Coordinates of C-alpha atoms and ligand atoms in Angstrom, one line a residue:
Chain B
X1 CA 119.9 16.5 -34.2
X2 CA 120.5 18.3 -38.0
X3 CA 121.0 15.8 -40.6
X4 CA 123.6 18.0 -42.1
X5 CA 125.9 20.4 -39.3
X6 CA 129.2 22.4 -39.8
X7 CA 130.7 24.0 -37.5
X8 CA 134.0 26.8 -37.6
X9 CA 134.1 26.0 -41.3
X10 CA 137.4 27.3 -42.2
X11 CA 138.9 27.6 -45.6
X12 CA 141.8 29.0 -47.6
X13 CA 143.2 29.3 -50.5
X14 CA 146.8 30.3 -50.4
X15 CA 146.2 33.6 -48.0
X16 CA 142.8 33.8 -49.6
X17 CA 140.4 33.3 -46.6
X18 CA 137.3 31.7 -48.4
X19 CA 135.0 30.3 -45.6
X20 CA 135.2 32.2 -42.4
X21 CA 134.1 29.6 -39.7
X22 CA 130.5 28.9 -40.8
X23 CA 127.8 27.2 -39.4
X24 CA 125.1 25.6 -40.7
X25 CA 122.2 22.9 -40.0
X26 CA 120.1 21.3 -42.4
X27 CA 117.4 19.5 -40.6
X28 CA 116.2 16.1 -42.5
X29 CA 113.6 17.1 -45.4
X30 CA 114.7 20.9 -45.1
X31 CA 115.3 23.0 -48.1
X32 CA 118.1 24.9 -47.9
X33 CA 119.6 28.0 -50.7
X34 CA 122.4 29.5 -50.2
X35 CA 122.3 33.0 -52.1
X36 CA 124.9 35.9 -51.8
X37 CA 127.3 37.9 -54.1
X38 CA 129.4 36.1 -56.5
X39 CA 132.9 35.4 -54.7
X40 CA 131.3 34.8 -51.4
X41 CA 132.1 31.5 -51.3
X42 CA 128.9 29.5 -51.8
X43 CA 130.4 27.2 -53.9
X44 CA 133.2 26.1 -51.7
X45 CA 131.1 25.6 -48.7
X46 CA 128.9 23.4 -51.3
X47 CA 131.9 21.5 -52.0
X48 CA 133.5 21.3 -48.7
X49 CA 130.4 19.2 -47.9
X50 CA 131.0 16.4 -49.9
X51 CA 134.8 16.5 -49.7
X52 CA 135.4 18.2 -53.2
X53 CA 137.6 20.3 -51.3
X54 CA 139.5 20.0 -48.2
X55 CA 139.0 22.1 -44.8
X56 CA 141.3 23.8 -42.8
X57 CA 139.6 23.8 -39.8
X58 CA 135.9 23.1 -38.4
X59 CA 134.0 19.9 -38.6
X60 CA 131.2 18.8 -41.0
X61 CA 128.8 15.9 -40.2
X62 CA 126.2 14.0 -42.5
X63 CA 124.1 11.6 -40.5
X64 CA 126.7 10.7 -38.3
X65 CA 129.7 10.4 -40.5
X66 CA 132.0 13.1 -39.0
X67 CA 134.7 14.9 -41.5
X68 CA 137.1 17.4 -38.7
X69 CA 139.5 19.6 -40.6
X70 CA 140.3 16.8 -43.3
X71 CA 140.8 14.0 -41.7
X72 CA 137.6 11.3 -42.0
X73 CA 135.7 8.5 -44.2
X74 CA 135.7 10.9 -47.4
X75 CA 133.8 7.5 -49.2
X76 CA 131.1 7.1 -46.6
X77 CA 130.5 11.0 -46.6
X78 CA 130.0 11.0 -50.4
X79 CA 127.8 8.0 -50.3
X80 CA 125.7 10.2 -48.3
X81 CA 125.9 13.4 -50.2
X82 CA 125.1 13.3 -54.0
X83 CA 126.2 16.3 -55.5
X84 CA 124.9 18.2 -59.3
X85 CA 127.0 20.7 -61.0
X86 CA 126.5 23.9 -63.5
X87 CA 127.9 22.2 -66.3
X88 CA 125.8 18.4 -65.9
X89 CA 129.2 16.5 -65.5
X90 CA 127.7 13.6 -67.6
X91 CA 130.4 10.7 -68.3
X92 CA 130.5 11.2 -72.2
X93 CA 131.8 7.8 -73.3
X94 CA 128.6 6.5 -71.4
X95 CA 124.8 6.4 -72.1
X96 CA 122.4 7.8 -69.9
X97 CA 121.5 4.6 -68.5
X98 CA 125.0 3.7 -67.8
X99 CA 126.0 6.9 -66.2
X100 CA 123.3 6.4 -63.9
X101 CA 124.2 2.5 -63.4
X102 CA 128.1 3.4 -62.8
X103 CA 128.3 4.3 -59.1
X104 CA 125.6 1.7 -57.8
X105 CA 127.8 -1.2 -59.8
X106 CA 131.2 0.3 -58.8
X107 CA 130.7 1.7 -55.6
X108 CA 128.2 -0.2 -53.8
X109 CA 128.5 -3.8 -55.8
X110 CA 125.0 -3.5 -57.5
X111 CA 124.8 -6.5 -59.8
X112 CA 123.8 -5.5 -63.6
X113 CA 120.5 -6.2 -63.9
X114 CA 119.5 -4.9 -60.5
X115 CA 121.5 -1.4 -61.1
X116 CA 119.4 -1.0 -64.6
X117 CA 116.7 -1.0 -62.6
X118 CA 117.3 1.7 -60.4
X119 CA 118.9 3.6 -63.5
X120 CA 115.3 3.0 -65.2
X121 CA 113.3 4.3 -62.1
X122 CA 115.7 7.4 -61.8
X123 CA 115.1 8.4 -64.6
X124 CA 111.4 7.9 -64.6
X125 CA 111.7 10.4 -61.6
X126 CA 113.2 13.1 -64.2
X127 CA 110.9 12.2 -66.9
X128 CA 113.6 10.8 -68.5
X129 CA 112.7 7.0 -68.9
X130 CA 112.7 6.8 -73.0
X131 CA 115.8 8.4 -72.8
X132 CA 117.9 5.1 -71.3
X133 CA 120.6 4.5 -74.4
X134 CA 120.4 8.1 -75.8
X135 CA 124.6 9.5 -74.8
X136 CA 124.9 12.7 -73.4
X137 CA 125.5 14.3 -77.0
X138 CA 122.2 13.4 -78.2
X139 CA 120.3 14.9 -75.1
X140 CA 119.8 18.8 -74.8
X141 CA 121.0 20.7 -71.8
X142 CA 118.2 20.3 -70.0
X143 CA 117.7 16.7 -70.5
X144 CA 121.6 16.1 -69.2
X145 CA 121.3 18.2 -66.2
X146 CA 118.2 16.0 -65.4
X147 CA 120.6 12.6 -66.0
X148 CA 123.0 14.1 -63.7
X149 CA 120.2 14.6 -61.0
X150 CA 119.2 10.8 -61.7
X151 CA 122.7 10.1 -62.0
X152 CA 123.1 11.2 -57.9
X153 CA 119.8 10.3 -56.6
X154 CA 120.8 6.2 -57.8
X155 CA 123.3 6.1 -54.6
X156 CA 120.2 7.1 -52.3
X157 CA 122.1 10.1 -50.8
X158 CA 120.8 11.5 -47.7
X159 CA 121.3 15.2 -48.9
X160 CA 121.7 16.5 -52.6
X161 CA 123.8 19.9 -53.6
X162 CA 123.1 21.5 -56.2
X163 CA 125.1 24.4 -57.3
X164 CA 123.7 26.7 -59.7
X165 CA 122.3 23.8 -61.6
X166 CA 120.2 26.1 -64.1
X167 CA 123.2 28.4 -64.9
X168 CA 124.6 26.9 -67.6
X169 CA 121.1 26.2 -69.6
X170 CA 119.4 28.1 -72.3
X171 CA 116.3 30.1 -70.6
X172 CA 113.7 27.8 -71.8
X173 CA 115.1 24.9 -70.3
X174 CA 115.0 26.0 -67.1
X175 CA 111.7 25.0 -66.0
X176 CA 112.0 21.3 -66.6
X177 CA 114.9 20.8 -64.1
X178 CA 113.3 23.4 -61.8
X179 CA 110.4 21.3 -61.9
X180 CA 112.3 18.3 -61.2
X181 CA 113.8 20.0 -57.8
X182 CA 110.9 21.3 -56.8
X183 CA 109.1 17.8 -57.3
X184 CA 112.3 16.4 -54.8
X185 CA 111.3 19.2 -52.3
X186 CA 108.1 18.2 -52.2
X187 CA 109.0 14.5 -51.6
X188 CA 110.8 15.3 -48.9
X189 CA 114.4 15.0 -50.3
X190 CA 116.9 17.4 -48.1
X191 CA 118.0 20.2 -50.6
X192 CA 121.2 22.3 -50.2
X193 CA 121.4 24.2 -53.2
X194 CA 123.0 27.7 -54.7
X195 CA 120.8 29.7 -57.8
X196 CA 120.5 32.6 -58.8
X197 CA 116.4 31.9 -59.5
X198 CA 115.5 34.1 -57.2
X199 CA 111.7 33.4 -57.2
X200 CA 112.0 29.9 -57.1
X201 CA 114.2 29.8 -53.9
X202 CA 111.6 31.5 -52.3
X203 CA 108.9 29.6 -53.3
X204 CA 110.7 26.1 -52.1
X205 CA 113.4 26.9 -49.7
X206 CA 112.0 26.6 -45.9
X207 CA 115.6 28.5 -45.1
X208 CA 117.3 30.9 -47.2
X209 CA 121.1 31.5 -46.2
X210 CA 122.9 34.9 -47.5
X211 CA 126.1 34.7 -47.5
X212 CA 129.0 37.7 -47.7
X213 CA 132.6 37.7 -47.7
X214 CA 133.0 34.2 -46.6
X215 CA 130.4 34.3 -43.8
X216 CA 126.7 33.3 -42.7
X217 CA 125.8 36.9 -42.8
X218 CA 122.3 36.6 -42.3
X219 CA 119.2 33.4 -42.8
X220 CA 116.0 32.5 -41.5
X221 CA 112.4 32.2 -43.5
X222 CA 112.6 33.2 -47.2
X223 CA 109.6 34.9 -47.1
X224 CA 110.7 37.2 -43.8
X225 CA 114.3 37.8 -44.8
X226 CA 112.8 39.4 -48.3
X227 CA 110.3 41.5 -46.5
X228 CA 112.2 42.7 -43.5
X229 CA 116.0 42.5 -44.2
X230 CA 118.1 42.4 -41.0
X231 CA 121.4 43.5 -42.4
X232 CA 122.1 46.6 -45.1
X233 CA 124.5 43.7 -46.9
X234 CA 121.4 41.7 -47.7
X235 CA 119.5 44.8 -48.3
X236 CA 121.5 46.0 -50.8
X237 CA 121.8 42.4 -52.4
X238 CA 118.1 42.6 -52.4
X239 CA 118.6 45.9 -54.3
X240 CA 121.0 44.7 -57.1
X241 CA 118.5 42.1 -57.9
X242 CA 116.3 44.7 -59.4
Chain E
X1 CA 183.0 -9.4 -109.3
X2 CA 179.8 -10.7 -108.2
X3 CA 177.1 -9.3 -110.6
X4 CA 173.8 -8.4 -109.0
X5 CA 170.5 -8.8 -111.0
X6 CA 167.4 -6.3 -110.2
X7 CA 165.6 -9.6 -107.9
X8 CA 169.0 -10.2 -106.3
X9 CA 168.7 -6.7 -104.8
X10 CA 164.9 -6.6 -104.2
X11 CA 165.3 -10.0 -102.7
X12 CA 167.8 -8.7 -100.2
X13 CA 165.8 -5.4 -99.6
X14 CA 162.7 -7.2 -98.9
X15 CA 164.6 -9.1 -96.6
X16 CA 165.7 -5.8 -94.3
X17 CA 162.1 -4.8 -94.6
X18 CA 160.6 -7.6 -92.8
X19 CA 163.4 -7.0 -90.6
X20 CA 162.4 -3.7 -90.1
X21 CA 158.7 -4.2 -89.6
X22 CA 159.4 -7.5 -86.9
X23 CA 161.8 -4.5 -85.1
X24 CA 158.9 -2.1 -85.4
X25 CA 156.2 -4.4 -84.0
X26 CA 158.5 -5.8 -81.3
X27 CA 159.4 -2.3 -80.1
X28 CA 156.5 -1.1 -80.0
X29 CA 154.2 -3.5 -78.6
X30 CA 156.9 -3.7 -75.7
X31 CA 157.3 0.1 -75.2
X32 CA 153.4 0.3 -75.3
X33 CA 153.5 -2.2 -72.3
X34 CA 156.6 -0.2 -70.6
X35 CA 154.7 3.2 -71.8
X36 CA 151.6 2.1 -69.7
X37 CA 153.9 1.6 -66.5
X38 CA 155.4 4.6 -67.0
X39 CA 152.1 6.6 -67.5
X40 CA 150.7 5.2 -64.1
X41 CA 153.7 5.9 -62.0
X42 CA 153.4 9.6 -63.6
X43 CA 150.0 10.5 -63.1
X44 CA 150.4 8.8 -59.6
X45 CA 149.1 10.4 -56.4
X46 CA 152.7 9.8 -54.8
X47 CA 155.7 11.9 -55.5
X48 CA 159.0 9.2 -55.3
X49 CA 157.0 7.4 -58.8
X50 CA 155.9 10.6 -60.2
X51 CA 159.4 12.4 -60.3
X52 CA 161.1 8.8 -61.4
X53 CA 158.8 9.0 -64.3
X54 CA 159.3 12.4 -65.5
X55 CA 163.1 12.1 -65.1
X56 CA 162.7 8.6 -67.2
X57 CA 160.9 10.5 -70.0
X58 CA 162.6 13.6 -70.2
X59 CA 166.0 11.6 -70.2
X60 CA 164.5 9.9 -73.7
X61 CA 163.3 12.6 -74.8
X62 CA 166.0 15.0 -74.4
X63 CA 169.0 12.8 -76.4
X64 CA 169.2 11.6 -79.3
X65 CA 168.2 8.1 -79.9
X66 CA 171.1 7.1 -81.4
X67 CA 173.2 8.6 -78.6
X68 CA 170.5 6.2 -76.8
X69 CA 171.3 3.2 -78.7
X70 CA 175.3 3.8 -78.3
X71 CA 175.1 4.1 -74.8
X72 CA 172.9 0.4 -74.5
X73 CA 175.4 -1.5 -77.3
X74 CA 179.0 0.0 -76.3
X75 CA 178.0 0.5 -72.2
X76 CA 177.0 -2.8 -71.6
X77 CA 179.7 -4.8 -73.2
X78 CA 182.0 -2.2 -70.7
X79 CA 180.3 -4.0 -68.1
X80 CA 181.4 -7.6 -70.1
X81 CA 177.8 -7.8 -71.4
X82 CA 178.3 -8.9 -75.1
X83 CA 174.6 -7.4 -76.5
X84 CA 174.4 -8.5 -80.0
X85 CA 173.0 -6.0 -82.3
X86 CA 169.5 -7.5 -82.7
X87 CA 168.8 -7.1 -79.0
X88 CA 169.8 -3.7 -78.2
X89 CA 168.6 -2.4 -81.2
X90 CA 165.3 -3.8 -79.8
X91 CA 166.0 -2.7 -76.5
X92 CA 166.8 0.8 -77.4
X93 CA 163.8 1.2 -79.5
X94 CA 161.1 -0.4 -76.4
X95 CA 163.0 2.2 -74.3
X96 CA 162.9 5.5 -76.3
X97 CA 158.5 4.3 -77.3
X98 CA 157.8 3.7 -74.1
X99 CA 159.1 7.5 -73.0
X100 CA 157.2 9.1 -76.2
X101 CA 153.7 7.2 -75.7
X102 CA 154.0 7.9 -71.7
X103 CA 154.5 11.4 -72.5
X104 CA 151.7 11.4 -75.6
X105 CA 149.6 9.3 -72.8
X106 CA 149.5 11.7 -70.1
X107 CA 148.5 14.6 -72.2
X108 CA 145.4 12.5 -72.7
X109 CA 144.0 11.7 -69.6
X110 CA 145.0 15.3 -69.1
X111 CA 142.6 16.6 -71.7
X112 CA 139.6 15.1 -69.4
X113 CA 138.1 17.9 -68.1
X114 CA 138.2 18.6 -64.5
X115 CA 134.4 18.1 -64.1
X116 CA 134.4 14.4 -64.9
X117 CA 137.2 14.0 -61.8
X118 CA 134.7 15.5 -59.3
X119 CA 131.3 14.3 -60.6
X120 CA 132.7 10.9 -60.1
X121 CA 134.6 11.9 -56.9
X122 CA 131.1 12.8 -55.7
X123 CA 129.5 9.8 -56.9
X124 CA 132.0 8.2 -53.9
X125 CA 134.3 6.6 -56.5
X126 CA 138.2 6.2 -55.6
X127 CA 140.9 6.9 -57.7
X128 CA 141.2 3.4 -59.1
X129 CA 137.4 3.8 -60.1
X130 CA 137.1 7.0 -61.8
X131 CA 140.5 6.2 -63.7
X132 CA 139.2 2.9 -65.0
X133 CA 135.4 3.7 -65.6
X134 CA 135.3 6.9 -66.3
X135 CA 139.0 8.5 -66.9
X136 CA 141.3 5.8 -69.5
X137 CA 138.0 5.3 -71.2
X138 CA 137.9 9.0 -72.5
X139 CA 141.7 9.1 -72.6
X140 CA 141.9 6.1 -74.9
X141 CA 139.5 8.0 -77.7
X142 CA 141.9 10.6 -77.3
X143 CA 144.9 8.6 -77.7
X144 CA 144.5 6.5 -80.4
X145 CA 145.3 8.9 -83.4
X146 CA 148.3 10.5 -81.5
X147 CA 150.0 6.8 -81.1
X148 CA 149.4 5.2 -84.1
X149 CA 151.1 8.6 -85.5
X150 CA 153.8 8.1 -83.2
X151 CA 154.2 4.3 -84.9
X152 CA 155.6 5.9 -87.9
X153 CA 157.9 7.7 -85.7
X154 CA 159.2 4.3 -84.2
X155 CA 159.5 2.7 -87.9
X156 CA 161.5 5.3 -89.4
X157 CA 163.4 5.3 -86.0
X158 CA 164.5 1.6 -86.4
X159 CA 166.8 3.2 -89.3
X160 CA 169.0 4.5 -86.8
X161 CA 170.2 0.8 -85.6
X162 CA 171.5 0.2 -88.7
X163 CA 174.8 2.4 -87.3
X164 CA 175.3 -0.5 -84.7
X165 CA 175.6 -3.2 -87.8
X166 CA 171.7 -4.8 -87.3
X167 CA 170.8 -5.5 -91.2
X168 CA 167.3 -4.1 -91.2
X169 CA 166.4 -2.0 -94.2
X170 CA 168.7 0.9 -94.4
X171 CA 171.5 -1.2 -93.3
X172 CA 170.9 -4.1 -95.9
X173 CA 170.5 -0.6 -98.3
X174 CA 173.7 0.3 -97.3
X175 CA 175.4 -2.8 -98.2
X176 CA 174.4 -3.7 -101.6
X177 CA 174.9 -0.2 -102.3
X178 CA 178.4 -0.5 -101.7
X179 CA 178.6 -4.0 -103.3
X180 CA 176.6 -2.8 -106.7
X181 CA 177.5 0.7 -107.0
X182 CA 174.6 1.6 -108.1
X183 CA 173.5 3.5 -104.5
X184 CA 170.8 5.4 -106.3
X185 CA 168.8 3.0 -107.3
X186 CA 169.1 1.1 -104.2
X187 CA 168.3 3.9 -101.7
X188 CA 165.5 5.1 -104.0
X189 CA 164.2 1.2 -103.3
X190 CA 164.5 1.2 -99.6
X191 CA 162.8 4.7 -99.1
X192 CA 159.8 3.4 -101.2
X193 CA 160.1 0.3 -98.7
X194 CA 159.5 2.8 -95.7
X195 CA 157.2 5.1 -97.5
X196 CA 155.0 1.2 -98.1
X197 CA 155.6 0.7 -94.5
X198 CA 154.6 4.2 -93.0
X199 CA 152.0 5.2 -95.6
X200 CA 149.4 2.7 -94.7
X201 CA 149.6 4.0 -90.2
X202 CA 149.8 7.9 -91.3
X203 CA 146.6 7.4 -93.2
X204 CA 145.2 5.5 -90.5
X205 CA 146.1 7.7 -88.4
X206 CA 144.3 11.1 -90.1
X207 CA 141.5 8.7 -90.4
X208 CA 141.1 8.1 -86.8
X209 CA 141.6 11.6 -86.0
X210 CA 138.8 12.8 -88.2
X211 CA 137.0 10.0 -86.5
X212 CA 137.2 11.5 -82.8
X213 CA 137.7 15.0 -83.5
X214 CA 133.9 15.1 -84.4
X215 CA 132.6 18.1 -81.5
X216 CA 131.0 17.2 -78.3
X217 CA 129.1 19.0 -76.1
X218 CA 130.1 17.5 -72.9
Ligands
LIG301 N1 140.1 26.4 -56.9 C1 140.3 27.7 -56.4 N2 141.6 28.1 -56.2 C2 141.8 29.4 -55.7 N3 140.8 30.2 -55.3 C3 139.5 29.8 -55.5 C4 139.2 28.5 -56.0 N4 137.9 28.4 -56.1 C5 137.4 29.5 -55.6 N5 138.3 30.4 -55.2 C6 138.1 31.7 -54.6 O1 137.3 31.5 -53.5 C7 136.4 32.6 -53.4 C8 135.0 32.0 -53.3 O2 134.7 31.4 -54.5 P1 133.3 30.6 -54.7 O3 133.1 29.7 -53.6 O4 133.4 30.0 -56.1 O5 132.2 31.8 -54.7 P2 130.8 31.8 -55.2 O6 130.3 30.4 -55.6 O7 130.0 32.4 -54.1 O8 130.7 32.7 -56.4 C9 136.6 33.5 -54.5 O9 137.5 34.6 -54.1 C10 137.4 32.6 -55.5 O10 138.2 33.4 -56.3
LIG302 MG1 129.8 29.5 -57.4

């Protein structure tokens, strides 16, 4: 069974149909990118996974912890789905060893000592280990982004969204986070992720997901879907790429 | 006649000052307490609290305090309550501070950017959580400059129970005015006893703001 399935994922926003019943499955160690026209609503399904927004019908289901239309253990579902945003997210008023702490302490009653040593191996995973007291304000763009990925992988989440992670950096800090994510891949870490690094996606994604006008309009193998495009949609996306 | 020397007067004013301060202090460490209530039930997730607390505030805010204070010393004794000046005067004050810093409150924790809210919702923290690790703490950096402004408010605002006959400063002006005719001299003294009393929190106050206005990236 998919450690990650929706299924009739439906969303709106006042009248505005956002998601139009989609399905997905993310098998366990799979990495998944969503790509497809901005508006298409690869965001919200992102968020709809974790609970950051509500459903109006459908069901999602994380290893085993079921969310239908709404109603469900939003808690255990986000203890299972850590999630990294464009704009890092970093709690300001915290260092980057204590915004990595926070949620193991808070959430899942992690003494103090114990929860500065996850922070500490965390961040060794993102390279960021000297970096423990430094506050979000002393650390460049790319360095945060890579806190915030340390910051989610702390609660051991079965799956990790990342939408558009790289977005919001200057160019030549791209590579360190992407090297981070692709270092996850390669562990085995189950990926769901949105960019606009079109290269990259194919190089690690094992399923690429193209999504238009609110729909799963086309996915299968990176490297097929570029070469033989089923759809004139995705064709043309292909296109505007260039 | 009774003759007043210049230490009779400045005796008396000092007097009404320290009355005026212990008013100040009183009220406002009460309405902060009162504020704080009031802040919580109007950020609440739950409507009945939320719409009590914005009727509460905009009911301060939208008459005048002494209107406020009339309404506390003349409509209780109506009911056969004999308040005695000190107490409603206190009373009044604790109400109207507690309105304002609610008010002046909730536009802090609204400045925190949306994006802290969901990275700790994600992080599978619940409301209480992300409002006391990661929310007030923001808030408070915030809030600091905008209160302690607002103190000065509240000081200058005890003059106003002076009309209901408690002798703080303006009052206690009022009265050796009348007693030495010389009301220039005296009201010339109990405006440089506010100006001593205010000066010291508005500087504060810029201070602080300079302080935490300093840019962030996050
Ligand atoms: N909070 C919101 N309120 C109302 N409409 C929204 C909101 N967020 C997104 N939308 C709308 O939903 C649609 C999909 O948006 P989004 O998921 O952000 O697309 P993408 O990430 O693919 O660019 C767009 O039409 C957008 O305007
Ligand atoms: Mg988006």
């Amino acid at each position: 069974m998919p450690l990650v399935q929706t299924n009739r994922l439906h969303k709106f926003y006042g009248t505005n149909h956002v998601l139009k019943g989609i399905k997905l499955d993310v098998e366990e160690g799979e990495v998944v990118t969503i790509i497809g026209r901005s508006g298409s609503g690869k965001s919200t399904l992102l968020r709809t996974l974790n609970g950051l927004e509500s459903i109006d019908d459908g069901t999602i289901e994380v290893d085993g912890t079921a969310l239908v239309a709404g109603e469900g253990d939003l808690r255990a579902l986000r203890q299972k789905v850590g999630m990294v945003f464009q704009q890092f997210n970093l709690f300001p008023h915290l260092s980057a060893g204590q915004n990595v702490m926070l949620a193991p302490q808070v959430v899942k009653g992690t003494n103090k000592r114990e929860a500065a040593e996850i922070a500490r191996e965390m961040l060794a995973r993102v390279g960021l280990d000297q970096k423990f007291d430094a506050f979000p304000d002393q650390l460049s763009g790319g360095q945060q982004q890579r806190v915030a990925i340390a910051r989610a992988l702390a609660m051991s989440p079965k799956v990790l969204l990342c939408d558009e992670i790289t977005s919001a950096l200057d160019p030549e800090l791209v590579n360190e986070v992407l090297t981070v994510v692709r270092r996850l891949a390669s562990e085995g870490m189950t990926l769901i992720m949105v960019t606009h690094e079109m290269r990259f996606a194919r190089e690690v994604s094992d399923k690429l997901v193209f999504m238009h006008e609110g729909r799963v309009h086309e996915s299968g193998h990176p490297q097929e879907m570029f070469a033989q495009p089923a759809t004139p949609e995705f064709a043309n996306f292909i296109r505007s790429l260039h | 006649m009774m003759t007043f020397s210049l230490w009779d007067i400045l005796r008396n004013l000092l007097n009404g000052a320290a009355l005026t301060a212990v008013l100040s202090i009183t009220a406002f460490v009460l309405g902060s307490l009162a504020g704080l209530a009031i802040l919580f039930a109007r950020i609440s997730k739950y409507r009945a609290p939320r719409a009590f607390a914005k009727l509460y505030i905009e009911a301060f805010q939208g008459t005048p305090l002494l209107l406020q204070l009339f309404m506390l010393f003349f409509g209780l004794s109506l009911f056969g309550l004999d308040v005695p000046a000190w107490l409603a005067a206190c009373l009044g004050l604790m109400l109207f501070t507690s309105a304002f810093l609610a008010e002046i409150w909730r536009g802090c924790v609204e400045s925190v950017p949306r994006g802290q809210w969901e990275a700790s919702a994600s992080l599978a923290l619940t409301y209480g959580e992300q409002m006391r690790h990661v929310i007030l703490p923001q808030a408070m950096r915030v809030a600091i400059a905008p209160t302690v402004g607002f103190a000065v408010q509240v000081v200058k605002g005890t003059a106003v129970t002076s009309i209901i006959g408690f002798a703080e400063l303006t009052k206690t002006g009022s009265m050796i005015a009348n007693a030495t005719y010389q009301p220039f001299l005296v009201y010339v003294l109990v405006a440089l006893g506010y100006f001593a009393l205010c000066y010291p929190l508005s500087w504060y106050a810029q201070r602080l703001e300079r302080k935490f206005h300093a840019p962030r990236t996050n």
